[in-house]
mmCIF file of C-alpha atoms in Angstrom:
data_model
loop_
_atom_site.group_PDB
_atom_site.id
_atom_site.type_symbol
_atom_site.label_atom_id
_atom_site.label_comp_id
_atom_site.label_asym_id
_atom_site.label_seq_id
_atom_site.Cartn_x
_atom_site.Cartn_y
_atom_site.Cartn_z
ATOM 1 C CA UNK A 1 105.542 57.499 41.235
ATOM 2 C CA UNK A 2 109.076 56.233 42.101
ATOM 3 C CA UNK A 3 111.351 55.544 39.262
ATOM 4 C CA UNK A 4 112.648 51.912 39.600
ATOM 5 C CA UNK A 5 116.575 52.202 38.832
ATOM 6 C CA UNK A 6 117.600 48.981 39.296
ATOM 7 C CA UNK A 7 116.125 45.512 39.224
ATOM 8 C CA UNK A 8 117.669 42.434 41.509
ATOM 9 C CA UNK A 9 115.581 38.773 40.338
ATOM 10 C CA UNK A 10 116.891 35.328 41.248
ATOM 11 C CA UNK A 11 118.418 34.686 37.835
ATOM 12 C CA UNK A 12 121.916 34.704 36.497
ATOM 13 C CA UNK A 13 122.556 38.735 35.668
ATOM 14 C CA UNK A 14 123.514 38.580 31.578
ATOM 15 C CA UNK A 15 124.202 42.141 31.326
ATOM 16 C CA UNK A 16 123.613 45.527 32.486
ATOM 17 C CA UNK A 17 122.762 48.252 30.346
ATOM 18 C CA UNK A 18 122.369 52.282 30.720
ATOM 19 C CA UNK A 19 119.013 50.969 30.675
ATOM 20 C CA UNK A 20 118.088 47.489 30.694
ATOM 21 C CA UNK A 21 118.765 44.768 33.039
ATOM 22 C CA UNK A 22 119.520 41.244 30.830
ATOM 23 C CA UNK A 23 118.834 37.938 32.693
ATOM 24 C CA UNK A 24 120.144 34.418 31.377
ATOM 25 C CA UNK A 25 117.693 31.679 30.937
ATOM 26 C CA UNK A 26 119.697 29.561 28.650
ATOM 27 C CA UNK A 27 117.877 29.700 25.138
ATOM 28 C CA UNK A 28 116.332 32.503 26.818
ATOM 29 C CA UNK A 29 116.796 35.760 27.979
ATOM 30 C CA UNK A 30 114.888 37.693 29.924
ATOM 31 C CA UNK A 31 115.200 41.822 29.185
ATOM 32 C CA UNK A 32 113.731 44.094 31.999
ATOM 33 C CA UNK A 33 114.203 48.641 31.038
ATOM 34 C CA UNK A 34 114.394 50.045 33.989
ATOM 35 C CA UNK A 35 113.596 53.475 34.493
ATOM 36 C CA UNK A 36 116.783 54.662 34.006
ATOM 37 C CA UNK A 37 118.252 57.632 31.486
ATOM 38 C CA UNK A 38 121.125 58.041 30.184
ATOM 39 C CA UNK A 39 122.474 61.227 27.767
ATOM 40 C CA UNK A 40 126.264 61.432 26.542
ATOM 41 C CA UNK A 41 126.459 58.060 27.187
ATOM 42 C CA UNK A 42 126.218 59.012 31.023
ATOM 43 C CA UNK A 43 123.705 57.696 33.620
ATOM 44 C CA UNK A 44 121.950 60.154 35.296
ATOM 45 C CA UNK A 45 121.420 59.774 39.360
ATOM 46 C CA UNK A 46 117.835 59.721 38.626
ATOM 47 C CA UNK A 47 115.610 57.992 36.791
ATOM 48 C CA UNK A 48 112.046 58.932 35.412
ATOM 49 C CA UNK A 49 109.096 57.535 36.505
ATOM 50 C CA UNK A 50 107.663 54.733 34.632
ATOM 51 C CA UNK A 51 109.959 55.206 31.721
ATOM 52 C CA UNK A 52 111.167 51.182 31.245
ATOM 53 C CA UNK A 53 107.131 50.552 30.717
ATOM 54 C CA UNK A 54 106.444 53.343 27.916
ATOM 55 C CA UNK A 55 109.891 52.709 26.466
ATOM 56 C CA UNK A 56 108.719 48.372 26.452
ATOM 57 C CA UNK A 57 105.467 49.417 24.965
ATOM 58 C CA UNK A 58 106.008 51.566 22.327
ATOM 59 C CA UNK A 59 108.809 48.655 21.448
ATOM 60 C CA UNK A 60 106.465 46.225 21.123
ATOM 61 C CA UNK A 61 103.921 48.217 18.992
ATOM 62 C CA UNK A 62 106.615 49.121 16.646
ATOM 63 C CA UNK A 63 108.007 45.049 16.861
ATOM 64 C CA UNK A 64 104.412 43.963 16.187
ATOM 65 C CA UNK A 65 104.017 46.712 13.057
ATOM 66 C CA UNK A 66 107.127 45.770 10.978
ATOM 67 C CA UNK A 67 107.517 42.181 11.543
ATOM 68 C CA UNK A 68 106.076 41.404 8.131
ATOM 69 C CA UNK A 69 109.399 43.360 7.310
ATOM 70 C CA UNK A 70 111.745 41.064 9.303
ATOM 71 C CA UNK A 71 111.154 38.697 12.070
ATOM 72 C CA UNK A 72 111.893 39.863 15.644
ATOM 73 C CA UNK A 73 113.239 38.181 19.242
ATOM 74 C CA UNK A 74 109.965 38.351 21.078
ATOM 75 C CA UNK A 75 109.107 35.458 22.620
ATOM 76 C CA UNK A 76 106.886 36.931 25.617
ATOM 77 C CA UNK A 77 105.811 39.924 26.552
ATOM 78 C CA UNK A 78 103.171 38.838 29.771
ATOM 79 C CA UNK A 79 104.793 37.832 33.429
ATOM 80 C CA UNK A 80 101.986 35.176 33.659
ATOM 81 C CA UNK A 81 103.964 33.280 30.652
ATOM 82 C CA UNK A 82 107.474 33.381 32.482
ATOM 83 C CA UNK A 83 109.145 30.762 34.111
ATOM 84 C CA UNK A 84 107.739 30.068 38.027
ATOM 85 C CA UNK A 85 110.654 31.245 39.397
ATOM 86 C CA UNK A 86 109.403 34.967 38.153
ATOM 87 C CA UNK A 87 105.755 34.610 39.368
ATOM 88 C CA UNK A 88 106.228 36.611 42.347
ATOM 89 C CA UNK A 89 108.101 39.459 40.374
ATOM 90 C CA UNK A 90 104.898 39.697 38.080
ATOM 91 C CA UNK A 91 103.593 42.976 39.250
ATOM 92 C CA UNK A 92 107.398 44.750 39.159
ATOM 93 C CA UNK A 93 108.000 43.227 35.798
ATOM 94 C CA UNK A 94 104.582 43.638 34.067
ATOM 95 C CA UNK A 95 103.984 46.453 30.923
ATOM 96 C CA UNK A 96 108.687 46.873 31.255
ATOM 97 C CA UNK A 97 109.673 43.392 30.732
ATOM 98 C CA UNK A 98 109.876 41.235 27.288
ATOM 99 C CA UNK A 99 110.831 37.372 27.208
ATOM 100 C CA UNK A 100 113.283 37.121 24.225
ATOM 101 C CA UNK A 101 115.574 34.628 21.916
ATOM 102 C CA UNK A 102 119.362 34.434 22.113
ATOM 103 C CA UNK A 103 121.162 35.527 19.689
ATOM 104 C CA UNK A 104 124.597 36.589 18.456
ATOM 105 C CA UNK A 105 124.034 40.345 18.384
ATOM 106 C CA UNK A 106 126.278 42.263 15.106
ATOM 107 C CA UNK A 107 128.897 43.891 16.711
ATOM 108 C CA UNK A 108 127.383 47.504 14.751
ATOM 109 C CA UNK A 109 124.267 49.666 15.432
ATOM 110 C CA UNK A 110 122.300 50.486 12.356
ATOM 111 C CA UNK A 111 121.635 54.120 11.858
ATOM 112 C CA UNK A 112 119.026 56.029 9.254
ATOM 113 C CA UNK A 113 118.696 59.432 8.527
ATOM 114 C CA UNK A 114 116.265 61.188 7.211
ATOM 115 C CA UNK A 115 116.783 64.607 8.598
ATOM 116 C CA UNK A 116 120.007 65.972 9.597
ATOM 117 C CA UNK A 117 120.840 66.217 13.101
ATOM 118 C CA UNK A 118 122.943 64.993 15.989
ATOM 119 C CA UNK A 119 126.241 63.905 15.293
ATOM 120 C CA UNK A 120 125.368 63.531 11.600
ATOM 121 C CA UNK A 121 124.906 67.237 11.440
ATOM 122 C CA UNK A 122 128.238 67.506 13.132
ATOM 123 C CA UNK A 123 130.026 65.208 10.516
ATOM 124 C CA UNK A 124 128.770 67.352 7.442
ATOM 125 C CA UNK A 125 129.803 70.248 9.084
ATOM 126 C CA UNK A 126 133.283 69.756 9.233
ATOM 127 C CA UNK A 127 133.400 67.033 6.160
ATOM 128 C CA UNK A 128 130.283 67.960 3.685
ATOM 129 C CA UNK A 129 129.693 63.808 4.645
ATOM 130 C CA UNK A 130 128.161 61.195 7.242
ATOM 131 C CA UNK A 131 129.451 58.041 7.320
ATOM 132 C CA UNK A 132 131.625 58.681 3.914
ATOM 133 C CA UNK A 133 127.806 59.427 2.041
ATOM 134 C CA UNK A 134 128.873 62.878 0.394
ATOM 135 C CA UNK A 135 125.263 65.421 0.683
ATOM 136 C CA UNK A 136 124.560 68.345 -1.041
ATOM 137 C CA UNK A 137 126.127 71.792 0.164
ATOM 138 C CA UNK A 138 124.451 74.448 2.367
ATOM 139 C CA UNK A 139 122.104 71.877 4.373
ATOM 140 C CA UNK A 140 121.220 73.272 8.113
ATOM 141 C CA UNK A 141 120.189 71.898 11.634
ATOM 142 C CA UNK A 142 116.582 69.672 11.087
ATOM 143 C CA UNK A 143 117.319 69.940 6.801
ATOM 144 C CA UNK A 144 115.577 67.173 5.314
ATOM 145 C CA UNK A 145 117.846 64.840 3.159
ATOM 146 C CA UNK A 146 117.539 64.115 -0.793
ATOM 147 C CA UNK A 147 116.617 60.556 0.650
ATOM 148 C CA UNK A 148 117.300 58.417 4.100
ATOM 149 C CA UNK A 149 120.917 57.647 4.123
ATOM 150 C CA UNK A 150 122.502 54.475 6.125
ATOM 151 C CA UNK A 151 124.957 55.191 8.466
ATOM 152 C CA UNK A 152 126.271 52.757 10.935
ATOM 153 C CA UNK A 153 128.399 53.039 13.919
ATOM 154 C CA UNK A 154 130.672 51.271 16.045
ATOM 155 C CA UNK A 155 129.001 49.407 19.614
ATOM 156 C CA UNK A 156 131.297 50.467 21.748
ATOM 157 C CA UNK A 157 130.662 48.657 25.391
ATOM 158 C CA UNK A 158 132.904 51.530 26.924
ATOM 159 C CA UNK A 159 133.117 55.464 25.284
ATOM 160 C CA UNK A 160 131.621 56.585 22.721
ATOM 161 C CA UNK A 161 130.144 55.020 19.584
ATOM 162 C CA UNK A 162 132.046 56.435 16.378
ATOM 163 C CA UNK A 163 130.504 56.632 12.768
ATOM 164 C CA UNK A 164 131.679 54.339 10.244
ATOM 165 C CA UNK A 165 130.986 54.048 6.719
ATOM 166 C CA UNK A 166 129.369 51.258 4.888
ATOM 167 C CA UNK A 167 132.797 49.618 3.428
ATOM 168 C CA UNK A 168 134.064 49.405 7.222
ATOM 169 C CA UNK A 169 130.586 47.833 8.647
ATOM 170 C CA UNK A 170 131.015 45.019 5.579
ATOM 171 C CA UNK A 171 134.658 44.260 6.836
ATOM 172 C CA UNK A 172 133.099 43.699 9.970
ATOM 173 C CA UNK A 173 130.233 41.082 9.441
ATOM 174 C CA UNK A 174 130.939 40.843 5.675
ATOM 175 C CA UNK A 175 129.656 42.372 2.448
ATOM 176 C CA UNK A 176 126.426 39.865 1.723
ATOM 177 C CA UNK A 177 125.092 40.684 5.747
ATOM 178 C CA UNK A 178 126.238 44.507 5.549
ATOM 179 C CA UNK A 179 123.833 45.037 2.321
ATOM 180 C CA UNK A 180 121.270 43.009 4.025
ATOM 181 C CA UNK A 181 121.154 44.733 7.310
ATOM 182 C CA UNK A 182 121.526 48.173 5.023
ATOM 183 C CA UNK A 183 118.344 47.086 2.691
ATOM 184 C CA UNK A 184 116.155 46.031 5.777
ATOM 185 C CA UNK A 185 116.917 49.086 7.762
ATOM 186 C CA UNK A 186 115.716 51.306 5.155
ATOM 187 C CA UNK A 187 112.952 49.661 5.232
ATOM 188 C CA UNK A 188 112.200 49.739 9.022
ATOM 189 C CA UNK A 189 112.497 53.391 9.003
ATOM 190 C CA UNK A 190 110.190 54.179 5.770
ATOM 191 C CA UNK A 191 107.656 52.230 8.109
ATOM 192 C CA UNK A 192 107.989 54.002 10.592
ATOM 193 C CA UNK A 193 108.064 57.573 8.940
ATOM 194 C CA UNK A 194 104.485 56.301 7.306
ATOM 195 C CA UNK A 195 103.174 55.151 10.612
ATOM 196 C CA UNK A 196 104.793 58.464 12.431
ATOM 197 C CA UNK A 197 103.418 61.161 9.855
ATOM 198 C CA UNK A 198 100.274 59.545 10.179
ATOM 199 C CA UNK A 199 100.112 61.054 13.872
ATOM 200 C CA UNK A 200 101.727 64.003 13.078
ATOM 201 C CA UNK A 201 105.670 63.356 13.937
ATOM 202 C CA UNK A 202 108.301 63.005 11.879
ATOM 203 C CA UNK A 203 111.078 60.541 12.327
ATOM 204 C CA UNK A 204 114.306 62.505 12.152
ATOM 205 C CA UNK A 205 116.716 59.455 12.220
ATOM 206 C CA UNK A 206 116.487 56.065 14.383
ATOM 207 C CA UNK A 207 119.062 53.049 15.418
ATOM 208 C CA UNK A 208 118.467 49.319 14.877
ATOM 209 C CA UNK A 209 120.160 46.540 16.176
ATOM 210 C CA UNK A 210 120.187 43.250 14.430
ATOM 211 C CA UNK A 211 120.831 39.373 16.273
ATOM 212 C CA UNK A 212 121.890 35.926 14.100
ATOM 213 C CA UNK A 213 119.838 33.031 15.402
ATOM 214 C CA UNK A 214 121.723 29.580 15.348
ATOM 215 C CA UNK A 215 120.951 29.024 11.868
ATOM 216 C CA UNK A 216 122.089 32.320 10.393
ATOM 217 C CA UNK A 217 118.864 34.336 10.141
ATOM 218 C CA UNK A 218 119.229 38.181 10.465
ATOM 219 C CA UNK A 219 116.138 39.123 13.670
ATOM 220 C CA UNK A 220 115.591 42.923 15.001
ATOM 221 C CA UNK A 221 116.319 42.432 18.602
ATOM 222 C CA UNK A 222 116.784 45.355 21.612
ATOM 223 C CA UNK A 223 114.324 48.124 20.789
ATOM 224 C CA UNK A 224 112.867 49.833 17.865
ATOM 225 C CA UNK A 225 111.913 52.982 17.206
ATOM 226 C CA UNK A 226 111.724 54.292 20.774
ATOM 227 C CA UNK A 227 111.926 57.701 22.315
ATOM 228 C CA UNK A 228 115.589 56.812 23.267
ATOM 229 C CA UNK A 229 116.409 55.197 20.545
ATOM 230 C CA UNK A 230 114.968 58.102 18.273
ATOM 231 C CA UNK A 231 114.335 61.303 17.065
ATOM 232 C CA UNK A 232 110.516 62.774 16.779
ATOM 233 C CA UNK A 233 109.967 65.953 15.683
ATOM 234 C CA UNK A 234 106.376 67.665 16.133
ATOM 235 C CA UNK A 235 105.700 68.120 12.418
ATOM 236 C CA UNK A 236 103.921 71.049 12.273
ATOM 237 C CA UNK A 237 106.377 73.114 14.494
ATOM 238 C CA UNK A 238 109.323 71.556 12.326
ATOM 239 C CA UNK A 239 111.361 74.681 10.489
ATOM 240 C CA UNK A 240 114.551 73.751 8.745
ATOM 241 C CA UNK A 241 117.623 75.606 10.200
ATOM 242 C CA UNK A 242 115.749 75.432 13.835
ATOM 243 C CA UNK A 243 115.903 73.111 16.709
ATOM 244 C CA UNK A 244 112.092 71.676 16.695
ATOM 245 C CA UNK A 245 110.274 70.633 19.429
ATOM 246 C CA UNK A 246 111.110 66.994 20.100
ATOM 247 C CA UNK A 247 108.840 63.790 21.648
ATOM 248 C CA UNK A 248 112.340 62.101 23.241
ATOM 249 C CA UNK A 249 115.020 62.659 25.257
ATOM 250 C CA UNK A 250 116.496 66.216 23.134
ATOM 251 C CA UNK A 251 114.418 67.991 26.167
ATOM 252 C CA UNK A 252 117.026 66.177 28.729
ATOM 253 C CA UNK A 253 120.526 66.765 26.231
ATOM 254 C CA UNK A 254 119.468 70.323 25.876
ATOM 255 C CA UNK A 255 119.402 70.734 29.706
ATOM 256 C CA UNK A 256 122.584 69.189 30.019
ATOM 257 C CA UNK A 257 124.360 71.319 27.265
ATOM 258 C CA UNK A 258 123.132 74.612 28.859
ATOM 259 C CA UNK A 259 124.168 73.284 32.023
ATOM 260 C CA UNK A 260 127.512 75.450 33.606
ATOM 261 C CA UNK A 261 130.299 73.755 34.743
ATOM 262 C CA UNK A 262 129.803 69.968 33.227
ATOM 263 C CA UNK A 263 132.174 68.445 31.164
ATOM 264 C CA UNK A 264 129.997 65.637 30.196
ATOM 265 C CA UNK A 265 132.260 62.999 31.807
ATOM 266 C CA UNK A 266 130.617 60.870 35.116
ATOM 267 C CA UNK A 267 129.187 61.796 37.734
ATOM 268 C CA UNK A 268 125.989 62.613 35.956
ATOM 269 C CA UNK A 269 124.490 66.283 37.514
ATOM 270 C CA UNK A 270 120.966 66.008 39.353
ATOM 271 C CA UNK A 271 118.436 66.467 37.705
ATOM 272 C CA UNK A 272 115.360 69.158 38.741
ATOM 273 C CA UNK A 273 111.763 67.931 39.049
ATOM 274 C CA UNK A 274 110.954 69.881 36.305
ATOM 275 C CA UNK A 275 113.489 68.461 33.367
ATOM 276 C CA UNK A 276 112.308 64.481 35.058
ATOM 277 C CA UNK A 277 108.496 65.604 34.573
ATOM 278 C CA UNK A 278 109.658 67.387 31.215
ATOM 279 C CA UNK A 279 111.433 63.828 29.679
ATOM 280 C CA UNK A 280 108.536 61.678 31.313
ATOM 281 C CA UNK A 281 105.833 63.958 29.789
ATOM 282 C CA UNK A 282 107.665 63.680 26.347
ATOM 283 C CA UNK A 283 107.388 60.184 26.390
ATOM 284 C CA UNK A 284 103.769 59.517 27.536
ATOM 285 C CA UNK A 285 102.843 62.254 24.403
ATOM 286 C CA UNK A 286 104.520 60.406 22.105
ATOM 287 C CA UNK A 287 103.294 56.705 23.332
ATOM 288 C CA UNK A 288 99.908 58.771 23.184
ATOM 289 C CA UNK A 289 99.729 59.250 19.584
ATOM 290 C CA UNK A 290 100.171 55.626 19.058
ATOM 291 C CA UNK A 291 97.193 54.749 20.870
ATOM 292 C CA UNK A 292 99.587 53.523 23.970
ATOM 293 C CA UNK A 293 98.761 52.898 26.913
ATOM 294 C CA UNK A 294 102.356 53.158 29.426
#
């Protein structure tokens, strides 16, 4: 297979993402994942095959699983229901693409914790905190928390997003919307914990992001609980205190980090055939379990 980096359809470009390739349609917008990965907030030169379609269809499943939870920006998720001026794209944009509403994304990503890892990990290392939430002393790599804990970020369209605490993210969008997005993503990730341990994986910690429709109503747009959007842990290899094996992109940061001589700043190293087949095998085991097919 070839990985498809980069996508080029007779629409008005809306954005470009390390990922995903937004076309306008007016109410509209057309969102296309590509098949490229990013990791430090870096693109890497190549892509992995067939990525943008596992990454699309394990979004859906998880939109379609927690919508009774909130509503979502799906409009369409088949070519054949696009406008005609896509009709002859259908076979490139079939299983990656999703037909979506506008809306006026909030200008945060949603973080949840359940485990502690990543730059949450860190945070408590140098602070005993995440996100101003004070935890109990002595936790390790992979510990699992008393409870999930919320802990937004910044969006940040260039750099690095930085951790915020909850009294910052309700200055931003205000204090009703901050304890509304707070209370609903809770409640995304408890679904998808149950629905994850049922398949043996545990969700470590996951990102939302939340749109406003005209009218005010809070929607899940982007993604959801994807491999790049995620952490899955194998549960029966997890060990507090260890690194355990991982169904996302971990495989690909760990490369990186062991990787002499770069400073995590572009350009991106090359990556072998073996660390592409490692990420893309990753995914399909993880879009697997969920009865998938990518």
């Amino acid at each position: 297979m070839t990985a498809l980096l980069t996508t080029d359809l007779p629409l008005p470009a809306f954005r470009r993402g390390k990922v995903r390739d937004v076309y306008d349609l007016g109410a509209s917008l057309l969102i296309v994942a590509t098949d490229r990965i990013s990791a430090f907030d870096c693109i890497m030169p190549e892509g992995i095959p067939g990525k943008g379609r596992i990454l699309t269809q394990v979004a859906n499943f998880w939109f379609g699983a927690t919508r009774d939870i909130l509503p979502n920006h799906l409009e369409a998720t088949d070519p054949a229901d696009y406008p005609a001026s896509l009709q002859a794209h259908r076979d490139m944009l079939a299983g990656r693409s999703i037909l979506v509403r506008r809306t006026r994304p909030l200008p945060v990503e949603c973080v949840v914790r359940g485990y502690l890892a990543g730059s949450g990990l860190k945070e408590y290392q140098k602070s005993g905190t995440v996100c101003g939430i004070a935890l109990p002393p002595g936790l390790r790599n992979a510990d699992r928390l008393p409870e999930p804990i919320f802990t937004p970020s910044t969006k940040a369209e260039e750099g690095h997003d930085e951790n915020i605490d909850f009294a910052t993210m309700a200055g931003l969008i205000g204090a009703d919307l901050a304890a509304q997005v707070r209370e609903v993503s809770l409640a995304l990730y408890r679904r998808g914990c149950e629905l994850a341990a049922a398949r043996g994986i545990l969700l470590a910690d996951t990102k939302f992001e939340f749109g406003l429709l005209p009218d005010g109503s809070l929607i899940l747009i982007d993604e959801v609980l994807t491999p790049d959007s995620s952490r899955y842990w194998l549960a029966d290899a997890w060990q507090p205190g260890a690194n355990p094996p991982s169904l996302d992109k971990q495989f690909l940061r760990d490369y990186l980090e062991a990787l002499p001589g770069w400073n995590k700043q572009p350009p991106a190293p090359h990556l072998p055939d073996h660390v592409i087949e490692g990420v893309r095998a990753r995914y399909l085991d993880l879009a697997a379990r969920f009865g998938i097919q990518a």
